Short mmCIF file of C-alpha atoms in Angstrom, two decimals:
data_model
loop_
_atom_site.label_atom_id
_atom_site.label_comp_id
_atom_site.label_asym_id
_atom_site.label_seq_id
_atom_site.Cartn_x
_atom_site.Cartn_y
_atom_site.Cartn_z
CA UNK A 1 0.00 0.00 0.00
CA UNK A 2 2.77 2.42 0.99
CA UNK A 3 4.61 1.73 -2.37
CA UNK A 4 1.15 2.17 -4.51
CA UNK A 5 0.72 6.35 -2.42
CA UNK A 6 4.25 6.54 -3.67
CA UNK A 7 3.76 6.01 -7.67
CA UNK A 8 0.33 7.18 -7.34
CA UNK A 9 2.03 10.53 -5.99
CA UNK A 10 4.55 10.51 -8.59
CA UNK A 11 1.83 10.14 -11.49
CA UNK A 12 -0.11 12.75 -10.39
CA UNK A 13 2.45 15.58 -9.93
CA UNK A 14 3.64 14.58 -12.83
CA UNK A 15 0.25 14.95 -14.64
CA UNK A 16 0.08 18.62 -13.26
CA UNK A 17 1.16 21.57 -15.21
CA UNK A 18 5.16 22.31 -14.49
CA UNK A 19 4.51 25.32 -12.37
CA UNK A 20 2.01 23.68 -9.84
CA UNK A 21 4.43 20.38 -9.82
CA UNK A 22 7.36 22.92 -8.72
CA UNK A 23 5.43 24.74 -6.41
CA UNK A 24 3.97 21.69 -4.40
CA UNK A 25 6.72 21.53 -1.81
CA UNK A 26 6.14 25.08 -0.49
CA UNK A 27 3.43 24.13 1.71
CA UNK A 28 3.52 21.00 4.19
CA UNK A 29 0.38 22.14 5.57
CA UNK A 30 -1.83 25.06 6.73
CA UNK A 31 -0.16 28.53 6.43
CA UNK A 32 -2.10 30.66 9.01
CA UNK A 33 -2.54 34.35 8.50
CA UNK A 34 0.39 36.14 8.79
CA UNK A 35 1.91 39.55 8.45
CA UNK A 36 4.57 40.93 6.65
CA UNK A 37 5.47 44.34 7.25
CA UNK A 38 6.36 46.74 4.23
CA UNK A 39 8.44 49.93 5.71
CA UNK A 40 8.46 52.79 3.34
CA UNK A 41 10.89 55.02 2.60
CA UNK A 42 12.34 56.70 6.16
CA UNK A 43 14.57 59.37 4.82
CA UNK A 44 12.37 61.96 6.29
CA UNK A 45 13.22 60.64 9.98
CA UNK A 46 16.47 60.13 9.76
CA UNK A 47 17.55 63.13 8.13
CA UNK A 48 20.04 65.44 10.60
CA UNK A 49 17.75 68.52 9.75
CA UNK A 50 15.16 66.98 11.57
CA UNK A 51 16.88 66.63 14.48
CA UNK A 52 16.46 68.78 17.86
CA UNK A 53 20.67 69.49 17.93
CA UNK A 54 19.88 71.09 14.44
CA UNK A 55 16.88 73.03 15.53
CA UNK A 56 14.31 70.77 14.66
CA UNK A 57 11.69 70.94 17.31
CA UNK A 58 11.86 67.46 18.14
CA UNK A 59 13.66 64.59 17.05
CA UNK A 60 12.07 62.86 14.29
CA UNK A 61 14.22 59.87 14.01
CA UNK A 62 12.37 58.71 17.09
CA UNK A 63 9.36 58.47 14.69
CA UNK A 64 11.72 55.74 12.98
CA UNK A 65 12.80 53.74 16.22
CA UNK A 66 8.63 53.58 17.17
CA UNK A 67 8.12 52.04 14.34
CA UNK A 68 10.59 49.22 14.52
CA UNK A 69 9.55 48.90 17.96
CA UNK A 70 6.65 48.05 16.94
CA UNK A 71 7.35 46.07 13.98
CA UNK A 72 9.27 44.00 17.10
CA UNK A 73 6.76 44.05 19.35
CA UNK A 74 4.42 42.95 16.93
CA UNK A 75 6.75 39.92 15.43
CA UNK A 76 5.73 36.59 15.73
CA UNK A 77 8.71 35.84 18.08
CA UNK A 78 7.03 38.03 20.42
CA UNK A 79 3.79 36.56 20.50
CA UNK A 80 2.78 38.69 17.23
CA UNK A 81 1.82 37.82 13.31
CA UNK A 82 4.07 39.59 11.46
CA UNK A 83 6.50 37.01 10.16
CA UNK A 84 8.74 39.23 7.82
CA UNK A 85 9.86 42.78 6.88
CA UNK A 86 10.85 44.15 3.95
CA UNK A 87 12.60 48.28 4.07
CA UNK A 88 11.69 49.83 0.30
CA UNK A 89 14.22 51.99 0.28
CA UNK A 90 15.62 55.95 0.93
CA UNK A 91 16.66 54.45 4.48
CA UNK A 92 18.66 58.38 4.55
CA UNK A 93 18.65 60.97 3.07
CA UNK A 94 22.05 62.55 2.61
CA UNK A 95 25.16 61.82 -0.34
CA UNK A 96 28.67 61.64 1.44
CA UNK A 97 30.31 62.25 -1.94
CA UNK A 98 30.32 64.15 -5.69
CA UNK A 99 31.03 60.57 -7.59
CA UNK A 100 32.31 57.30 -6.63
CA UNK A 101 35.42 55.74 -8.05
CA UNK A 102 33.84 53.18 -9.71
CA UNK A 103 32.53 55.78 -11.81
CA UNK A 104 35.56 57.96 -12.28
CA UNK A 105 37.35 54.78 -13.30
CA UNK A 106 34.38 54.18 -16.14
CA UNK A 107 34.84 57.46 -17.21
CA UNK A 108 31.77 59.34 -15.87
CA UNK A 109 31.77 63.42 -15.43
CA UNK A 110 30.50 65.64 -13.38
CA UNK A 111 29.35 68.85 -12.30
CA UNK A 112 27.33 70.21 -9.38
CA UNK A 113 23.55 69.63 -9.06
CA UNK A 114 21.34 72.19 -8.80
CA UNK A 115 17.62 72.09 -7.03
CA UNK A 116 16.91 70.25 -3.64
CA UNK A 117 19.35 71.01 -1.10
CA UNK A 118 19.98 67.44 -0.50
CA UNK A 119 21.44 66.95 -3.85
CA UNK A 120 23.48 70.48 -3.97
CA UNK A 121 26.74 68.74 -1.62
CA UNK A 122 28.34 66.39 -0.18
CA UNK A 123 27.22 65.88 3.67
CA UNK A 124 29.42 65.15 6.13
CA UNK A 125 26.04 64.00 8.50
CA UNK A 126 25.32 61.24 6.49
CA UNK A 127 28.19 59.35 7.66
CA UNK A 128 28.25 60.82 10.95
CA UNK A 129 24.83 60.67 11.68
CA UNK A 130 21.88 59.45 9.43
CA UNK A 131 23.61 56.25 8.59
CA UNK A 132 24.33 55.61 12.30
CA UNK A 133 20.99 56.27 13.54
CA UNK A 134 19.59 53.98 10.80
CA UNK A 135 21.62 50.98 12.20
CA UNK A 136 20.11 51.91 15.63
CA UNK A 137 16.80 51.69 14.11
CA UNK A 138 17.45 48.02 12.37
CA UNK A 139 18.81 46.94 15.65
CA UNK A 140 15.30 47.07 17.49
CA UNK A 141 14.11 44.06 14.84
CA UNK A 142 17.00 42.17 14.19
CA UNK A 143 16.44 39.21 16.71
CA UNK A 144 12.96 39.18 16.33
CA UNK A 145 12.30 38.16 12.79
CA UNK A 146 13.53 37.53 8.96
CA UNK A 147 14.24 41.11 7.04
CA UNK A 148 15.31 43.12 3.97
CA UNK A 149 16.38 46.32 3.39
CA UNK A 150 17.25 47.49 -0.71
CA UNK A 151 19.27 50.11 -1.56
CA UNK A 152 17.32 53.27 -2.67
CA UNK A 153 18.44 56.09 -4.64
CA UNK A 154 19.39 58.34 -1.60
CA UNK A 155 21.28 55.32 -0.21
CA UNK A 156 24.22 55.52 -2.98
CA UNK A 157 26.66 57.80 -2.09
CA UNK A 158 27.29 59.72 -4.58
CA UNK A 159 24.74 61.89 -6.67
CA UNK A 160 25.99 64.27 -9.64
CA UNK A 161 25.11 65.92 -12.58
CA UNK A 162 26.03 64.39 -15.83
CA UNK A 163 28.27 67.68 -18.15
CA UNK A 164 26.45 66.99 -21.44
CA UNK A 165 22.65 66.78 -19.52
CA UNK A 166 23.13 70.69 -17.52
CA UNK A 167 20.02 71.91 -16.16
CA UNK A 168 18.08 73.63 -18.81
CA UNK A 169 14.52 76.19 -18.27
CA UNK A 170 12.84 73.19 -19.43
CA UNK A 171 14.49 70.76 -17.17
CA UNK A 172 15.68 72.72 -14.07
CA UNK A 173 18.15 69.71 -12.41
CA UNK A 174 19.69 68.11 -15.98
CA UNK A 175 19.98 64.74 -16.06
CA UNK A 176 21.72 63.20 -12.74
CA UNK A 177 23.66 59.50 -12.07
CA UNK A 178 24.28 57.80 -9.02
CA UNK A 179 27.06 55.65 -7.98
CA UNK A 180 29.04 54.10 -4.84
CA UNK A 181 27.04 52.06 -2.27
CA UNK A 182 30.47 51.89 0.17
CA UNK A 183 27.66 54.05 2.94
CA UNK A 184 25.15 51.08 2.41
CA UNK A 185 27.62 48.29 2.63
CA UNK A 186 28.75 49.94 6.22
CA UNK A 187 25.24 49.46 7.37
CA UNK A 188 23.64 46.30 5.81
CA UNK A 189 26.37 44.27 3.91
CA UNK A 190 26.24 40.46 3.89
CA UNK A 191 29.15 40.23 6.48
CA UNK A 192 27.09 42.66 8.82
CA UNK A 193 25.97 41.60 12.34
CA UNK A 194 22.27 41.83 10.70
CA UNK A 195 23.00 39.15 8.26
CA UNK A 196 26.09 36.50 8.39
CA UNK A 197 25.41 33.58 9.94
CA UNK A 198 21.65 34.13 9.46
CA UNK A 199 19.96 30.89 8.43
CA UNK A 200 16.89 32.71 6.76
CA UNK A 201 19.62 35.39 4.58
CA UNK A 202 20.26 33.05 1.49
CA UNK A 203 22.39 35.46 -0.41
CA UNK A 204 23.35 38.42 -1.34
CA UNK A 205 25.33 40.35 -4.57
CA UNK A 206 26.92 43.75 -4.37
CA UNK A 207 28.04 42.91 -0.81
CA UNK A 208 24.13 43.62 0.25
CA UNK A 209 22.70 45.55 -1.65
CA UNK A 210 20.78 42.90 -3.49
CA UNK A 211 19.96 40.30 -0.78
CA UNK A 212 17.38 37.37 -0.81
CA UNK A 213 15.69 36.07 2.18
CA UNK A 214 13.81 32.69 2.84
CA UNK A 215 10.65 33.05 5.36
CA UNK A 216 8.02 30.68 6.96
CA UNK A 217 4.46 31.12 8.18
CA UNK A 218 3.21 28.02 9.58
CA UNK A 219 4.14 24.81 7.82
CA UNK A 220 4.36 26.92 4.48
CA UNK A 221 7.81 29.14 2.99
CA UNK A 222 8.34 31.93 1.06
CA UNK A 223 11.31 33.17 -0.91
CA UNK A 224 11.98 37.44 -0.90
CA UNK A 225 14.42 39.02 -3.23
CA UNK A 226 15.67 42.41 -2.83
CA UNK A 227 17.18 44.60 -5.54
CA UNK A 228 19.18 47.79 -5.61
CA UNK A 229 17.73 51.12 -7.08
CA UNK A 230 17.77 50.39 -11.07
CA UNK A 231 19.19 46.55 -10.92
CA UNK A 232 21.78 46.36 -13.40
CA UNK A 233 21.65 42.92 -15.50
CA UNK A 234 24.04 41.62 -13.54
CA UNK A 235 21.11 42.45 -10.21
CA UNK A 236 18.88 40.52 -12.49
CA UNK A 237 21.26 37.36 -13.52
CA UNK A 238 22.14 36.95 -9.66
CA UNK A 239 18.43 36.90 -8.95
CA UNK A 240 17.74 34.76 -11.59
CA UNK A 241 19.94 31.95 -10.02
CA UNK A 242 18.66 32.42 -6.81
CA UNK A 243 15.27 31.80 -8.25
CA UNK A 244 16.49 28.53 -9.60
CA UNK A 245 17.45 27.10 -6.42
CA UNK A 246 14.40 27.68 -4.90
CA UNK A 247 11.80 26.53 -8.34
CA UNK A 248 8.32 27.31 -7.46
CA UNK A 249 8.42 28.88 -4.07
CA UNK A 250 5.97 31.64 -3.81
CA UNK A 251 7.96 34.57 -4.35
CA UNK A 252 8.41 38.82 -3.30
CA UNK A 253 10.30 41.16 -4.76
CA UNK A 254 11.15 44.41 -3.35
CA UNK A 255 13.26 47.13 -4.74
CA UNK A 256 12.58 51.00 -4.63
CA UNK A 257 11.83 52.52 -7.77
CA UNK A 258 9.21 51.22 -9.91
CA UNK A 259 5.58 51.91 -9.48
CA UNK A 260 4.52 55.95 -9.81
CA UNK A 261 1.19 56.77 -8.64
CA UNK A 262 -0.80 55.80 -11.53
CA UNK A 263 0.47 52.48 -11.00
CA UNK A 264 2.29 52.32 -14.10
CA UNK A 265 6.14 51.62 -14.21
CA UNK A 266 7.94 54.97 -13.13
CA UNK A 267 9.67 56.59 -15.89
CA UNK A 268 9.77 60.02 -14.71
CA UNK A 269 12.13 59.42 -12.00
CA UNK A 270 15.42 61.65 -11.57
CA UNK A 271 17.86 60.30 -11.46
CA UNK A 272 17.12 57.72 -14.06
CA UNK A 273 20.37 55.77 -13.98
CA UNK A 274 19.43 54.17 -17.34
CA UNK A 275 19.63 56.98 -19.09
CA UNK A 276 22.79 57.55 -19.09
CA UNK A 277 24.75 54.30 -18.19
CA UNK A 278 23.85 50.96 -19.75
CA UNK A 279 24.61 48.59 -16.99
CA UNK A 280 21.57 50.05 -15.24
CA UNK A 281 17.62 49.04 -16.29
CA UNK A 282 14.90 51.36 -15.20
CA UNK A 283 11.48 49.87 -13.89
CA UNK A 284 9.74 48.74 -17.08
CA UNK A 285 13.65 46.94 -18.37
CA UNK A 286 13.26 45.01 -14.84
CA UNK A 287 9.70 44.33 -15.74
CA UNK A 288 10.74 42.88 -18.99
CA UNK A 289 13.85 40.86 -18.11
CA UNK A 290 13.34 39.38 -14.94
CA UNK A 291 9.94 40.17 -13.17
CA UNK A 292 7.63 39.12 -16.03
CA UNK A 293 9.81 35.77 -17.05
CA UNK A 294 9.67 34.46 -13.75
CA UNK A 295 5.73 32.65 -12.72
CA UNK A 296 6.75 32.13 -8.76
CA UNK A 297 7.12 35.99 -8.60
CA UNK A 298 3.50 37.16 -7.36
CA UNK A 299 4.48 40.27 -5.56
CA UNK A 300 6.26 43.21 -6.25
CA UNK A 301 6.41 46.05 -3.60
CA UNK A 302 8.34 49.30 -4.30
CA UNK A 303 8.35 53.32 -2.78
CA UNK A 304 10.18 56.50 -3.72
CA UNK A 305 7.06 58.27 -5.31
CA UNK A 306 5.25 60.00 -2.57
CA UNK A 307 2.13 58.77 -2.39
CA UNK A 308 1.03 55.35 -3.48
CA UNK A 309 -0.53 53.18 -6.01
CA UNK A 310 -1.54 49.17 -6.65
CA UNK A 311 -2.15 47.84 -9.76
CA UNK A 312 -2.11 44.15 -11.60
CA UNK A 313 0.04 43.14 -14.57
CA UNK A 314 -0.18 40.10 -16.29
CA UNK A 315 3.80 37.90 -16.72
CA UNK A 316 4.70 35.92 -19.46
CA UNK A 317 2.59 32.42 -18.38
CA UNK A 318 -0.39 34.52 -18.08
CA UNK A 319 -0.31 35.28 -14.71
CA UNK A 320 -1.16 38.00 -11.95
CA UNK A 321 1.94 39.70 -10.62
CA UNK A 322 0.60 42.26 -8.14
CA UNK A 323 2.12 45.28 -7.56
CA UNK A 324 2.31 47.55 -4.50
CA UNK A 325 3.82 51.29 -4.41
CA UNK A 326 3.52 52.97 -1.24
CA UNK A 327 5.64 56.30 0.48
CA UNK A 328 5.07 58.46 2.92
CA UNK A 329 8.26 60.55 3.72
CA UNK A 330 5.93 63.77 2.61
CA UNK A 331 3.32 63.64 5.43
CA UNK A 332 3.54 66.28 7.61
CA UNK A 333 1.59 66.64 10.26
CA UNK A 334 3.75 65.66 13.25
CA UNK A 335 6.02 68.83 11.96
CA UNK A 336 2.63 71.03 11.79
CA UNK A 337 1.33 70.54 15.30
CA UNK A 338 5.29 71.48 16.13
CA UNK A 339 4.67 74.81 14.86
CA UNK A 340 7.01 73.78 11.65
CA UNK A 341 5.66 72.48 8.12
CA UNK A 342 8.64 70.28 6.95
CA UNK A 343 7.88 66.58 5.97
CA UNK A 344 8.55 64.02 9.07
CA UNK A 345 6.47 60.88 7.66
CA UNK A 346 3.90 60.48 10.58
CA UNK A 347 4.83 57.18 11.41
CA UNK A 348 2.87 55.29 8.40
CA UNK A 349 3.94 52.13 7.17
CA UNK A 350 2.10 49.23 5.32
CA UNK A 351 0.98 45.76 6.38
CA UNK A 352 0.28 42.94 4.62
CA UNK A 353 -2.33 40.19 6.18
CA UNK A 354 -2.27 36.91 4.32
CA UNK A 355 -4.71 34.56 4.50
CA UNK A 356 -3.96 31.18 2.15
CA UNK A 357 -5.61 28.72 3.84
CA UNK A 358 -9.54 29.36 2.34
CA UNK A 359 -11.20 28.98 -0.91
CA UNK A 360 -9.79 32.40 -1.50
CA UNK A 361 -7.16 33.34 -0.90
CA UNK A 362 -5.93 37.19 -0.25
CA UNK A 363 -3.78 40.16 1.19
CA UNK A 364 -5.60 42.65 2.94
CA UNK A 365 -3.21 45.72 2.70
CA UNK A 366 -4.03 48.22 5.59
CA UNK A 367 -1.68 51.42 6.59
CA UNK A 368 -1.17 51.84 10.08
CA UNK A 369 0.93 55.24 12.11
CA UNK A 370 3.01 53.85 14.87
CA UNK A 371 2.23 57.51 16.04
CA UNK A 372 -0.90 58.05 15.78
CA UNK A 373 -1.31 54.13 16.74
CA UNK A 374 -4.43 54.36 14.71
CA UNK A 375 -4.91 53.03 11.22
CA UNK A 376 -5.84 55.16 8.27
CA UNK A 377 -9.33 54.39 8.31
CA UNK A 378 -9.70 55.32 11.64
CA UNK A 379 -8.37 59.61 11.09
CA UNK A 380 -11.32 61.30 9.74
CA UNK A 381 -8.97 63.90 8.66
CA UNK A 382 -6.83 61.60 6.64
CA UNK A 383 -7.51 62.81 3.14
CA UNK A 384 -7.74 66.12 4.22
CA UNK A 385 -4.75 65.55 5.76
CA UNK A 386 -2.40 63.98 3.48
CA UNK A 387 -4.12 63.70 -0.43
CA UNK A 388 -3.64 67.10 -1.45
CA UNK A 389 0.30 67.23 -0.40
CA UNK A 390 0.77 63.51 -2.16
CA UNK A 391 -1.08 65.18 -5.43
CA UNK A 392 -4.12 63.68 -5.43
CA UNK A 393 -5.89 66.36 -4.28
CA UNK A 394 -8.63 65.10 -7.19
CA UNK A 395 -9.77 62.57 -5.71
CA UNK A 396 -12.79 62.53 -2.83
CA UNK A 397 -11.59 60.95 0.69
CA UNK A 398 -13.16 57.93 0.26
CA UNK A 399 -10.99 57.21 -2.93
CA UNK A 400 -7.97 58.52 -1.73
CA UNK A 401 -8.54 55.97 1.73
CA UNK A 402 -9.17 53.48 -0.63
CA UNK A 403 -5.27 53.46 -2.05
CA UNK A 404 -4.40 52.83 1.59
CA UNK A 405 -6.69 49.84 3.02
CA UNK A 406 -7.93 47.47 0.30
CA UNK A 407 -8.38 43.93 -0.33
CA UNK A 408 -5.83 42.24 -3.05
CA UNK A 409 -7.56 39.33 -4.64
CA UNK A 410 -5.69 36.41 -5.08
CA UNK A 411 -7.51 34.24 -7.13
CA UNK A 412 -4.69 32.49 -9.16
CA UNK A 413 -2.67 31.67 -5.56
CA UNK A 414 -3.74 28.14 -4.90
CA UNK A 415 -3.69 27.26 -8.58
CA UNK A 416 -0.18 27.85 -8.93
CA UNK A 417 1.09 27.11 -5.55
CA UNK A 418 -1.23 24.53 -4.03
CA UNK A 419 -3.83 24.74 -1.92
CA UNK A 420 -4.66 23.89 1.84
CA UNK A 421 -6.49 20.28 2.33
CA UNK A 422 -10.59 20.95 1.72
CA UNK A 423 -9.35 24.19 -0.09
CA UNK A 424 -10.98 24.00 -4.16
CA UNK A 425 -8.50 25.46 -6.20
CA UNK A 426 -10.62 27.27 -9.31
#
């Protein structure tokens, strides 16, 4: 009899179609709901003019530290549901340099930036400071559960203006390049006390700026893949391997650029690293070479447009990939009820509730201010508040609460990754 389950086992996965075959070793049993926390960009708290020793009236990295608090407080290994956390990018905000060797060595020129003030120098606080405080901030999760953080654009050290792109009337900043991620690697490389020796941190490129993580809810496990601000193809081959040593397992992506907040692929973004180096790939290149040809990637969460979006695109075997966009470095209200209107974030982040183990499966997607400790539904004011600012003043407040807690469908999940015993699969 035991020999006759065995064949009869074998026959049938190998009557199933070659993704669902793959994918049938990701779940041993029931998943339960679980969280996993997406932290958007936190440039706005960490950055040293926001500080009380620079005249800020209070300190708003301690906007940043509540919120990993509570991320840890709130981790499964402390009695919570949120079973991983993924960091979308812009951890600072500061460059600690004009251009990186790497570049110089290529060839690259430069000359000054012009517009924001955080791209017109060098800062000597982003070393001493922002990327310091940062670590301090990772520290409050890093025993308590699996985590990512990808390299954003502010995270590169270097940001300059490219000589033969100068700003022009109709295109104030010219056309800028990044390079240098020695800042990032001091904070989150592979060899970091975050990371080595971490049986859930798989691998890593770049020395950690492209990272992948394994993570389990229940008796079911998940593969996350993190990628640096405009992966390069060689972001996209490494990620490509590490999806073939894990075929089939339900799969994130994070990395910070991509969605804008008409939840097409961000092409307006400056820098755009693509356009002027052709290592780099901007969002809808990362769509095309790796995120579309790939049928275990079902969700792809990004930031650095203020605001956010959500919308569903289809990948080469026909399938839903959903896409999430969400940042909220521009909300201001903290700074306003100081007596100050500069943008100090609020304490919003996003979290993601899965629940795999019914008939339908889904991700309800609620926002949530470690400040306020309220969730966006629950602030009258919040369109009032914060739609306006994030330039979607157009819509009413019900639409604009709507981008924030909604329900994400996932009607394809059990079909291509197996369902839960008594679960139909449609």
């Amino acid at each position: 009899m035991r020999i006759y389950k065995v064949i009869l086992a074998l026959l049938l996965a190998a009557a199933l179609p070659a993704t669902a075959a793959q994918a049938e070793g990701y779940r041993q049993g029931h998943c339960g709901e679980f969280t996993v926390a997406m932290i958007p960009d936190t440039q706005s708290y960490v950055d040293y003019r926001h500080q009380a020793w620079s005249g800020f009236p209070f300190d708003a990295i301690e906007q940043f530290y509540a919120q990993m608090w509570w991320v840890a407080t709130n981790a499964r290994s402390s009695g919570g549901d949120i079973v991983f956390a993924t960091h979308v990018g812009d951890v600072w905000q500061h460059y600690s340099e004009w251009m990186d060797p790497a570049h110089a060595a290529r060839g690259f020129k430069w000359m000054p930036n012009g517009g924001s003030e955080t791209a017109m120098s060098p800062k000597v606080q982003t070393r001493a400071f922002e990327i310091p405080a940062a670590v301090q901030a990772f520290k409050l999760i890093a025993d308590k559960l699996p985590f990512s953080v990808v390299a954003g654009n502010h995270d590169y050290d270097a940001l300059w203006t490219d000589p033969a792109h100068p700003p022009r009337p109709e295109r104030k900043v010219g056309v800028r390049h990044l390079g240098g991620l020695t800042g990032f690697q001091s904070a989150f490389s592979n060899t970091s006390s975050f990371f080595a020796g971490r049986s859930w941190y798989v691998d890593s490129r770049d020395g950690g700026p492209d990272s992948a993580q394994v993570f389990t809810a229940g008796q079911c496990h998940f593969l996350h893949i993190g990628l640096q601000y405009h992966a390069p193809d060689a972001s996209l081959n490494w990620a490509t391997a590490v999806i073939a040593r894990y075929p089939g397992v339900p799969t994130i992506v994070t990395t910070h650029d991509y969605l804008g907040r008409d939840g097409k692929r961000n092409m307006t973004s400056n820098p755009l690293n693509s356009a002027l180096d052709p290592l780099d790939n901007d969002p809808e290149k990362i769509w095309e070479k790796f995120l579309s040809a790939h049928d275990q990637i079902f969700l792809v969460l990004s930031g650095h447009v203020s605001g956010q979006s959500f919308s569903i695109d289809t990948n080469r075997a026909g399938n839903p990939v959903y896409q999430i966009m969400a940042d909220y470095q521009e909300r201001n209200r903290t700074a306003i009820d100081a007596g100050v209107d500069g943008p100090t974030g609020d304490g919003w982040l996003r979290l993601l509730k899965f629940r795999l183990d019914t008939a339908h499966p889904k991700i309800e997607v609620r926002t949530y201010s470690t400040h306020y400790g309220k969730f966006a539904a629950e602030i009258p004011e919040y369109g009032a508040w914060y739609k306006a600012r994030e330039k979607q003043g157009h819509l009413s407040d019900e639409d604009f609460l709507r981008r924030d807690e909604f329900t994400i469908d996932l009607r394809d999940f059990h079909r291509r990754f197996g369902a839960p015993v008594g679960a139909s699969v449609r």
